[in-house]
PDB file of C-alpha atoms in Angstrom:
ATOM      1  CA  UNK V 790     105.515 119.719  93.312  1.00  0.00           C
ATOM      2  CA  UNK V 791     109.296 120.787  94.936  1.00  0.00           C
ATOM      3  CA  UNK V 792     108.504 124.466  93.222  1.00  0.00           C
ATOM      4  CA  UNK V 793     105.215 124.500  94.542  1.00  0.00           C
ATOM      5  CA  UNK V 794     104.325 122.850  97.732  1.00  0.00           C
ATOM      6  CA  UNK V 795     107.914 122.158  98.377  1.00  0.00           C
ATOM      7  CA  UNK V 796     107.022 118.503  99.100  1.00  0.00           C
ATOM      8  CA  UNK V 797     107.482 114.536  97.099  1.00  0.00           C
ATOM      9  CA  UNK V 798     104.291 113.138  97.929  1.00  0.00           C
ATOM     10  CA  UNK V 799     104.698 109.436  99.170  1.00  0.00           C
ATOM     11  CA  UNK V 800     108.475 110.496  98.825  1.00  0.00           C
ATOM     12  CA  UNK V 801     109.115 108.528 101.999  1.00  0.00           C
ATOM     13  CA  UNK V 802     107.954 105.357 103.764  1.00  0.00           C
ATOM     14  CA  UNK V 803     105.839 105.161 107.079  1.00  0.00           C
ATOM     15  CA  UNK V 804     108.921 103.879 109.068  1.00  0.00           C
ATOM     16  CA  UNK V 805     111.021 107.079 107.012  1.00  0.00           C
ATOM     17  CA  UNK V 806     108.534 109.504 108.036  1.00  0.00           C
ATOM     18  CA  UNK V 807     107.936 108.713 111.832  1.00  0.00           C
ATOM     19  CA  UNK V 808     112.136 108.489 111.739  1.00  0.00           C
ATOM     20  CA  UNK V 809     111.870 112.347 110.090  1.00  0.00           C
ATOM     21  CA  UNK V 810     108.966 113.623 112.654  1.00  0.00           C
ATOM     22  CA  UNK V 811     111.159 112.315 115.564  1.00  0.00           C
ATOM     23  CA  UNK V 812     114.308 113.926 114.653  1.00  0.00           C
ATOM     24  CA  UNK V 813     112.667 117.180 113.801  1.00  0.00           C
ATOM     25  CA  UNK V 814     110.345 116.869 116.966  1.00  0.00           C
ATOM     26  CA  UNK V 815     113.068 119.269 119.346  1.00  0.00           C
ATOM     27  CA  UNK V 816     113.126 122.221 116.264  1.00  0.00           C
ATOM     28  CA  UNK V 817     109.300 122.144 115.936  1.00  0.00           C
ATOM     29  CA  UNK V 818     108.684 122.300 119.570  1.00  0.00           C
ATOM     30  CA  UNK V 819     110.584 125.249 120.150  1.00  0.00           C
ATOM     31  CA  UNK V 820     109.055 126.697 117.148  1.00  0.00           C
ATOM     32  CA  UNK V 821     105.757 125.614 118.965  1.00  0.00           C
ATOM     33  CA  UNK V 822     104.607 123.104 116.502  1.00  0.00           C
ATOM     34  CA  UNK V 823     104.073 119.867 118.614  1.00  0.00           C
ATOM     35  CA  UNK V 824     101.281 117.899 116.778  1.00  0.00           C
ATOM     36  CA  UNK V 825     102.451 115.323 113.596  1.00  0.00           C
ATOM     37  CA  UNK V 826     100.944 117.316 111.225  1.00  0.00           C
ATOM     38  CA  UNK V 827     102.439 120.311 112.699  1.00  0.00           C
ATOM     39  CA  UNK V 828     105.886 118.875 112.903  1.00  0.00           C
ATOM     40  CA  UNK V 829     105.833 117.400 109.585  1.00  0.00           C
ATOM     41  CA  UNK V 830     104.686 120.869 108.258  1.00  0.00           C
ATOM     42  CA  UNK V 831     107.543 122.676 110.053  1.00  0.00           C
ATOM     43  CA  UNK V 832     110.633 119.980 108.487  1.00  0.00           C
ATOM     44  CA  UNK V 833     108.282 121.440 104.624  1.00  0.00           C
ATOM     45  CA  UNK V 834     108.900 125.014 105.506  1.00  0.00           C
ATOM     46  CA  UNK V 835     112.144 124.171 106.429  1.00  0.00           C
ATOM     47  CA  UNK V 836     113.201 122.293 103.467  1.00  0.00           C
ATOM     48  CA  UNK V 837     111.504 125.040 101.126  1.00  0.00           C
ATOM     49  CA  UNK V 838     113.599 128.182 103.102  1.00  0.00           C
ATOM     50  CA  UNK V 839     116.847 125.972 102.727  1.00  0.00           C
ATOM     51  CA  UNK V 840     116.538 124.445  99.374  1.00  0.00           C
ATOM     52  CA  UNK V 841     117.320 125.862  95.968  1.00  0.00           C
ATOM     53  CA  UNK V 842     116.675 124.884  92.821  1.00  0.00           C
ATOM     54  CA  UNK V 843     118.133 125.607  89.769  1.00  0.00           C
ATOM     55  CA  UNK V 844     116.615 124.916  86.366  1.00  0.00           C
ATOM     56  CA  UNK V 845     118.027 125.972  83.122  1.00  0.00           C
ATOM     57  CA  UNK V 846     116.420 125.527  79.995  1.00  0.00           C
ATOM     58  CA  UNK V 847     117.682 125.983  76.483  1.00  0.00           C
ATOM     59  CA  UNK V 848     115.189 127.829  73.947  1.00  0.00           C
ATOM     60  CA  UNK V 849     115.723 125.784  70.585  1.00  0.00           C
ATOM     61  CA  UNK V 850     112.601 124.088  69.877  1.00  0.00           C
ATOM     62  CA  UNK V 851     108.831 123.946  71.672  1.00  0.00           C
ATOM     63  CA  UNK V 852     110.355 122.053  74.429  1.00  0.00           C
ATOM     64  CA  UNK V 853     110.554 125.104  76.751  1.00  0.00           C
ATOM     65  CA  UNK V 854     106.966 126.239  75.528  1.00  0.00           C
ATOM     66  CA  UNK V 855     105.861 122.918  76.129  1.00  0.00           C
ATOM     67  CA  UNK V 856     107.382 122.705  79.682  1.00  0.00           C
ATOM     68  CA  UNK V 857     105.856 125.669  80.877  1.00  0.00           C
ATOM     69  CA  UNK V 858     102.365 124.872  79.728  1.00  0.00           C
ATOM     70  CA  UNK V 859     102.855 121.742  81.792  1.00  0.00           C
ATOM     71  CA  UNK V 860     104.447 123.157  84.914  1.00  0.00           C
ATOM     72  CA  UNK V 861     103.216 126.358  85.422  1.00  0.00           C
ATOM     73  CA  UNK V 862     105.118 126.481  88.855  1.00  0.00           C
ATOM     74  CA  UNK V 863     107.969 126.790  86.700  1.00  0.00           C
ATOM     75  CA  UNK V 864     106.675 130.558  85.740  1.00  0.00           C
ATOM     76  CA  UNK V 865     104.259 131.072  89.358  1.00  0.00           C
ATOM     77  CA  UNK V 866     106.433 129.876  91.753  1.00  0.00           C
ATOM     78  CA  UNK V 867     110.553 130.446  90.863  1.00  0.00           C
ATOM     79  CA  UNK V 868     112.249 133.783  89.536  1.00  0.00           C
ATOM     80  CA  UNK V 869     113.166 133.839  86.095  1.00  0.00           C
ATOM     81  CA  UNK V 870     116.792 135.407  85.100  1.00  0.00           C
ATOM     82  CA  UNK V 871     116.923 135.968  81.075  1.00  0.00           C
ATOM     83  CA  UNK V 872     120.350 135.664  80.119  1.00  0.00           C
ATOM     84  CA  UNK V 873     121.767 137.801  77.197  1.00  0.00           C
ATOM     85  CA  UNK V 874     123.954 136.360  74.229  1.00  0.00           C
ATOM     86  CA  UNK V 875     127.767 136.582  75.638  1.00  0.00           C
ATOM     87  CA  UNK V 876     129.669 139.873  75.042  1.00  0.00           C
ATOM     88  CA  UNK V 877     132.315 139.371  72.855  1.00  0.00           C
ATOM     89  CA  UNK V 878     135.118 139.308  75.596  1.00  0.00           C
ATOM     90  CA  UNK V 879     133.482 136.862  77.676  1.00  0.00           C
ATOM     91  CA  UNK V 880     133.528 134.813  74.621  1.00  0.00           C
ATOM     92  CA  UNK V 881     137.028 135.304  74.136  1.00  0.00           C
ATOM     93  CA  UNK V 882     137.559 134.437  77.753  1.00  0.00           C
ATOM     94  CA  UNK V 883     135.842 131.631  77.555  1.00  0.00           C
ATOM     95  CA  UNK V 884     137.419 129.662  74.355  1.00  0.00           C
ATOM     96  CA  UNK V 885     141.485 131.130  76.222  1.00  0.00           C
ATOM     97  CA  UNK V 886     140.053 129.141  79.002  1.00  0.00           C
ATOM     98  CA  UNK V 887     139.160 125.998  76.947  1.00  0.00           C
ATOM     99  CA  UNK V 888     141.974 126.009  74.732  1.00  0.00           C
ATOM    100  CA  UNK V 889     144.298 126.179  77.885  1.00  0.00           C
ATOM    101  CA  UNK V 890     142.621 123.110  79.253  1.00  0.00           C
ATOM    102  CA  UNK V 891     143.289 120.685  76.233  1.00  0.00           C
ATOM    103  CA  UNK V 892     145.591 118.122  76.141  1.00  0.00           C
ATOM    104  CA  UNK V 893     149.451 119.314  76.225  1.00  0.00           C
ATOM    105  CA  UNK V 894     149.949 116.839  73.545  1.00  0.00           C
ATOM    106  CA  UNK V 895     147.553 118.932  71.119  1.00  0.00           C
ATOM    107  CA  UNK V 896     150.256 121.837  71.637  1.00  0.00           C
ATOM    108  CA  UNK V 897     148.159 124.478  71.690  1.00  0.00           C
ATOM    109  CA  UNK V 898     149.170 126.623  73.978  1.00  0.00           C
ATOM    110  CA  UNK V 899     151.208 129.208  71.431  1.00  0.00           C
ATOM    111  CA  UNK V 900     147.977 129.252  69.402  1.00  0.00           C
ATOM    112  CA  UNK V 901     145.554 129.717  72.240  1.00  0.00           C
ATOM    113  CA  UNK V 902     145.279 133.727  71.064  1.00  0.00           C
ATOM    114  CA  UNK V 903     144.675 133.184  67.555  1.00  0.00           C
ATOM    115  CA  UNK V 904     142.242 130.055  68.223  1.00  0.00           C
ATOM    116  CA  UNK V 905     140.135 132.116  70.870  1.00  0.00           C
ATOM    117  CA  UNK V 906     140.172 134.983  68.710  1.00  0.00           C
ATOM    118  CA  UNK V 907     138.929 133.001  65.164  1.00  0.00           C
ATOM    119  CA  UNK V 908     136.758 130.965  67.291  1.00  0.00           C
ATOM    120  CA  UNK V 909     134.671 134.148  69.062  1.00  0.00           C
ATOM    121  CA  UNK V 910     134.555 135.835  65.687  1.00  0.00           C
ATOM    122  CA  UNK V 911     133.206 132.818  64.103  1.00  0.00           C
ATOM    123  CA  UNK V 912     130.799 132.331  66.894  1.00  0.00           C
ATOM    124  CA  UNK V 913     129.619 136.520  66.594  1.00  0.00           C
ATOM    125  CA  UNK V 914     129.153 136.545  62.625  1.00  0.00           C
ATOM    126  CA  UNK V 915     127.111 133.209  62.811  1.00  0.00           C
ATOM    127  CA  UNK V 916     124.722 135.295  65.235  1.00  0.00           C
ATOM    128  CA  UNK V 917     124.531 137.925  63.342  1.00  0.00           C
ATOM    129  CA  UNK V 918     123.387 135.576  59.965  1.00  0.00           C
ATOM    130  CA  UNK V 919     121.124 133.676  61.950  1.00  0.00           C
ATOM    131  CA  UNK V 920     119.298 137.188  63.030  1.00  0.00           C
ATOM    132  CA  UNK V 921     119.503 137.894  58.900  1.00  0.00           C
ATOM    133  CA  UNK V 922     118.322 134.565  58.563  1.00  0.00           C
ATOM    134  CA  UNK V 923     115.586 135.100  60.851  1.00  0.00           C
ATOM    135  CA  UNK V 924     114.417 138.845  59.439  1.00  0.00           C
ATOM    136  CA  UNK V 925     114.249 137.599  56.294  1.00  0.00           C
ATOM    137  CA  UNK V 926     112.531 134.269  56.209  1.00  0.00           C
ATOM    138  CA  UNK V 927     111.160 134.241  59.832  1.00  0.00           C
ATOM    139  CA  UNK V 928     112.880 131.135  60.519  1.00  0.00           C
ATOM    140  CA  UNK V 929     114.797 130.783  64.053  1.00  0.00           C
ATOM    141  CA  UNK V 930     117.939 129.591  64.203  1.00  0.00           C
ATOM    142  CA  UNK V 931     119.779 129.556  67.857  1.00  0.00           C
ATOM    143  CA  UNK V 932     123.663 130.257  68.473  1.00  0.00           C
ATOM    144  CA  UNK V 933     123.989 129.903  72.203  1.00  0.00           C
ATOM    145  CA  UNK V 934     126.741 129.564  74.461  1.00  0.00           C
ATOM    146  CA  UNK V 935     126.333 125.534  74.248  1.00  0.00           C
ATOM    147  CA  UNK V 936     126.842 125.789  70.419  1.00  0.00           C
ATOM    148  CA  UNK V 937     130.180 127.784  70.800  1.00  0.00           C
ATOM    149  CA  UNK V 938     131.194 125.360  73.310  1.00  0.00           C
ATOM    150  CA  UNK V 939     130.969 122.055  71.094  1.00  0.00           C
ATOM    151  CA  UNK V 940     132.480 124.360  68.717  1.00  0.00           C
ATOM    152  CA  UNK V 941     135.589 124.367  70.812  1.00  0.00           C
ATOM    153  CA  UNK V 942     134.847 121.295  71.563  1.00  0.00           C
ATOM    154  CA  UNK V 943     134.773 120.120  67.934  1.00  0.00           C
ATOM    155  CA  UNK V 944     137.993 121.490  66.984  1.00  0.00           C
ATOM    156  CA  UNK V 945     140.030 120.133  70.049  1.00  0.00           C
ATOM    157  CA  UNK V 946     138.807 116.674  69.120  1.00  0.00           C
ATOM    158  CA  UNK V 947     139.503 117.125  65.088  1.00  0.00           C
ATOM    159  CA  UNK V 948     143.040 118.548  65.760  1.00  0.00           C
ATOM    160  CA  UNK V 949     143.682 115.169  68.036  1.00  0.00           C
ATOM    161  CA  UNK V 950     141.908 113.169  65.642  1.00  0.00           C
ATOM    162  CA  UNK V 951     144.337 114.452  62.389  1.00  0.00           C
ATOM    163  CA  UNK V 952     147.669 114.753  64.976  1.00  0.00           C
ATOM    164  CA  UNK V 953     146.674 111.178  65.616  1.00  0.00           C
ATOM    165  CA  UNK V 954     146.144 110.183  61.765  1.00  0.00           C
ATOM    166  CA  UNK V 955     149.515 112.273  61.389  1.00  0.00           C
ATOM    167  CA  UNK V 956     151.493 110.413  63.909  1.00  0.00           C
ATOM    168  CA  UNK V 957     150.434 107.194  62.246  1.00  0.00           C
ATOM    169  CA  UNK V 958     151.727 107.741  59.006  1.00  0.00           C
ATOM    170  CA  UNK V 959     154.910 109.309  59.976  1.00  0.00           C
ATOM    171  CA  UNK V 960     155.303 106.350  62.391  1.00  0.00           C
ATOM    172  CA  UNK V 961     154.883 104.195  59.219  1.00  0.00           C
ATOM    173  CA  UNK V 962     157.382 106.172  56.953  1.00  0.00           C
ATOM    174  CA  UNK V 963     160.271 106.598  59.876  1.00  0.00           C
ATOM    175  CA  UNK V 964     159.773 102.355  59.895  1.00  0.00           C
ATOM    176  CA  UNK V 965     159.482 102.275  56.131  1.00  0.00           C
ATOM    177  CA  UNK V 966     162.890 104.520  55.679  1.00  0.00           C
ATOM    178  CA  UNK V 967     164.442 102.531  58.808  1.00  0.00           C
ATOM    179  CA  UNK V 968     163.762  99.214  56.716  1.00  0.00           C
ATOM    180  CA  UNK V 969     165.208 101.133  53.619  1.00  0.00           C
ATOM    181  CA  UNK V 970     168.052 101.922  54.965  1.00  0.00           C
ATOM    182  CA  UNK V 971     169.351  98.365  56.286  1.00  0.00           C
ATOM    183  CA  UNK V 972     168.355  96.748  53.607  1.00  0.00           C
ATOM    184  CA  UNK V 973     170.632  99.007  51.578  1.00  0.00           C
ATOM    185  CA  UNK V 974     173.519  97.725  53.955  1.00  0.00           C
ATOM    186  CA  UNK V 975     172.218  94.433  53.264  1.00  0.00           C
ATOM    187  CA  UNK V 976     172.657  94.690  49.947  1.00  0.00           C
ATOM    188  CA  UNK V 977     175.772  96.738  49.870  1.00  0.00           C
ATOM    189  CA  UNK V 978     177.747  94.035  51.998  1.00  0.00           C
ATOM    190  CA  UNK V 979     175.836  91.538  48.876  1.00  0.00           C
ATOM    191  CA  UNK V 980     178.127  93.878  46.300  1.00  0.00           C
ATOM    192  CA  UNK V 981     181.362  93.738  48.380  1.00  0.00           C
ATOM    193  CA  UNK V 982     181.314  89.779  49.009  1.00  0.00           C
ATOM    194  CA  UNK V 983     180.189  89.100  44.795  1.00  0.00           C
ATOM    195  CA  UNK V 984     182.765  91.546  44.323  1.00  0.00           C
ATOM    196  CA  UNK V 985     185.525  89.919  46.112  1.00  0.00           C
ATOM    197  CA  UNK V 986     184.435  86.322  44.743  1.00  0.00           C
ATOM    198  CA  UNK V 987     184.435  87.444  41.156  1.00  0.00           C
ATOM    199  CA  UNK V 988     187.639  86.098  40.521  1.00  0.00           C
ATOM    200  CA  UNK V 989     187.214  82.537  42.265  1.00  0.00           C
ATOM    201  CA  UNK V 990     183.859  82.525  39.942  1.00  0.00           C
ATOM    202  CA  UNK V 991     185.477  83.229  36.853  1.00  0.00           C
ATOM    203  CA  UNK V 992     188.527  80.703  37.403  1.00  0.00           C
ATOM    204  CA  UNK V 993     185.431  78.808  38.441  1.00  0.00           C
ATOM    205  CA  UNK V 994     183.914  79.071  34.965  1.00  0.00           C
ATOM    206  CA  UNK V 995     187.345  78.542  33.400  1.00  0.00           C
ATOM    207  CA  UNK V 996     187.475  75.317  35.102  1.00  0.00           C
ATOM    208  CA  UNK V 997     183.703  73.737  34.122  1.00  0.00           C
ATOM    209  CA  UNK V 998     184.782  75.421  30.390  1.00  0.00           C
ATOM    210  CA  UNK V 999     188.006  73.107  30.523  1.00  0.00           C
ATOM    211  CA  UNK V1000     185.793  70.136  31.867  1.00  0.00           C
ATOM    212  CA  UNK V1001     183.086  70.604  28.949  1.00  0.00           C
ATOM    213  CA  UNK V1002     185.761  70.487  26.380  1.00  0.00           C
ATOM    214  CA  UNK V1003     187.438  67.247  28.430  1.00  0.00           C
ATOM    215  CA  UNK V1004     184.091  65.533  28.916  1.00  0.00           C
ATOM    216  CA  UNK V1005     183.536  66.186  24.833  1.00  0.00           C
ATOM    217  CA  UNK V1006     186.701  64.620  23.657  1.00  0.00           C
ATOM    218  CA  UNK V1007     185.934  61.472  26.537  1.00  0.00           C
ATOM    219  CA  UNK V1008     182.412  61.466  24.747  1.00  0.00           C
ATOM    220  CA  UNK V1009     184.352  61.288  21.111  1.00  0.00           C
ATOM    221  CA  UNK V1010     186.540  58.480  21.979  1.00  0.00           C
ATOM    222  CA  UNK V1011     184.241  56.512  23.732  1.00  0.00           C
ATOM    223  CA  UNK V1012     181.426  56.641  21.293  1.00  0.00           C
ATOM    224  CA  UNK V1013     184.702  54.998  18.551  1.00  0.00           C
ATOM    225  CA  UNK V1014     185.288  52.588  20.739  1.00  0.00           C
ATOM    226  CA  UNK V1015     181.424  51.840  21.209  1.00  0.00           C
ATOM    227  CA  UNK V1016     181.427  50.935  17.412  1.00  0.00           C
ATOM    228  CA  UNK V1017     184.629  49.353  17.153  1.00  0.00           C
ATOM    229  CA  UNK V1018     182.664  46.716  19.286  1.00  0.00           C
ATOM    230  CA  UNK V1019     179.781  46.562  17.454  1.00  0.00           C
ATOM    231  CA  UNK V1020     181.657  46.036  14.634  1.00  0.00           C
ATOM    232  CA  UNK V1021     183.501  43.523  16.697  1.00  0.00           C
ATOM    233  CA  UNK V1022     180.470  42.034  17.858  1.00  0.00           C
ATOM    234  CA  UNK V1023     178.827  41.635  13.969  1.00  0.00           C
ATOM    235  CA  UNK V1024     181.812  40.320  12.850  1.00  0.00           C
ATOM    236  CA  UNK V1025     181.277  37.497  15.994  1.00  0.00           C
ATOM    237  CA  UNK V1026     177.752  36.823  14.971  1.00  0.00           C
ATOM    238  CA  UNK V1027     178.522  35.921  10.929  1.00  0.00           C
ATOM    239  CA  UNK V1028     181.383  33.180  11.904  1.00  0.00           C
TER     240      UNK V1028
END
């Protein structure tokens, strides 16, 4: 309705409208329009010199077919501009631009030549094979400029994704060798203070060895005089 009458109908309210024929009541006058229906037709033809629209519509699929079918103000009443597949240095331009506005933490910006230059040939050659494609099986397949742009989009978000996965693990192995490291000390300060107390353990060892043998000969002369007193005590029970 906007492409062809230039109007909403019922787009505003009674109170809405008579507050829209009042304000535009001093323009229409001069313009010699002083009925409603004059007035009101006046703010239309205003609206419709002021206002522009812009459509754009991608051609992948029947949706474009489809729309026009449905709309035919889309083809009768608005001026159609067919836009050509991107030269090669506007593609270029286009992924420098792109590249420069990712994240500084992606450090990018020394490869921004050599990633605008992959990603435009990339984006030409898969044109080219989809027009192969096409001649030989009659089967369309679309490269337009919003496929080469989530293709720039794509990689900026894998390299971030991997630099992230990357961080990770090096985080983990800088914690991993940090741990290493002081538990080496650990156990190196272990060595030094078993080494030191080697000798106390040994005379330490000497000393239980001494206290076995002692606590043997104790056992020996208290298991004689055990059966001296049984032999004592037998001796007691026959008188």
């Amino acid at each position: 309705n906007i492409l062809n009458t230039g109007e909403v109908p019922n787009l505003f309210a009674p109170d809405e409208l008579e507050g829209v024929i009042s304000a535009m009541r001093p323009l229409a006058k001069a313009a010699g329009k002083e009925t409603k229906d004059g007035i009101w037709q006046f703010f239309v033809q205003t609206i419709r010199e002021n206002l522009h629209i812009v459509l754009a519509f991608s051609p992948i699929g029947d949706g474009f077919r489809g729309r026009c079918r449905q709309f035919p103000s889309i083809i009768n009443c608005a001026t159609i501009d067919w836009y050509s597949p991107w030269p090669p240095d506007a593609l270029l331009a286009v992924a420098e631009r792109y590249y420069g506005a990712a994240p500084k933490e992606l450090a990018l910006s020394s490869l921004i030549p050599q990633l605008s230059a992959i990603s435009q040939y990339m984006h030409s050659t898969s044109r080219e094979a989809a027009e192969q494609f096409f001649e030989s099986l009659r089967r369309r397949t679309y490269m337009t400029p919003t496929s080469y742009l989530e293709l720039i989009g794509l990689f900026t978000d894998l390299v971030g994704t991997k630099r992230g996965e990357l961080t990770t693990k090096l985080n983990r192995y800088t914690v991993g060798s940090k741990t290493l490291g002081e538990t080496k000390v650990v156990v190196d300060d272990l060595k030094v203070k078993l080494t030191a107390m080697q000798p106390s353990i040994e005379k330490a060892k000497k000393d239980t060895a001494a206290l076995i043998l002692k606590v043997d000969a104790d056992k020996i002369v208290a298991n004689e005089k055990s059966e001296a007193c049984a032999e004592d005590a037998k001796v007691a029970e026959a008188a």
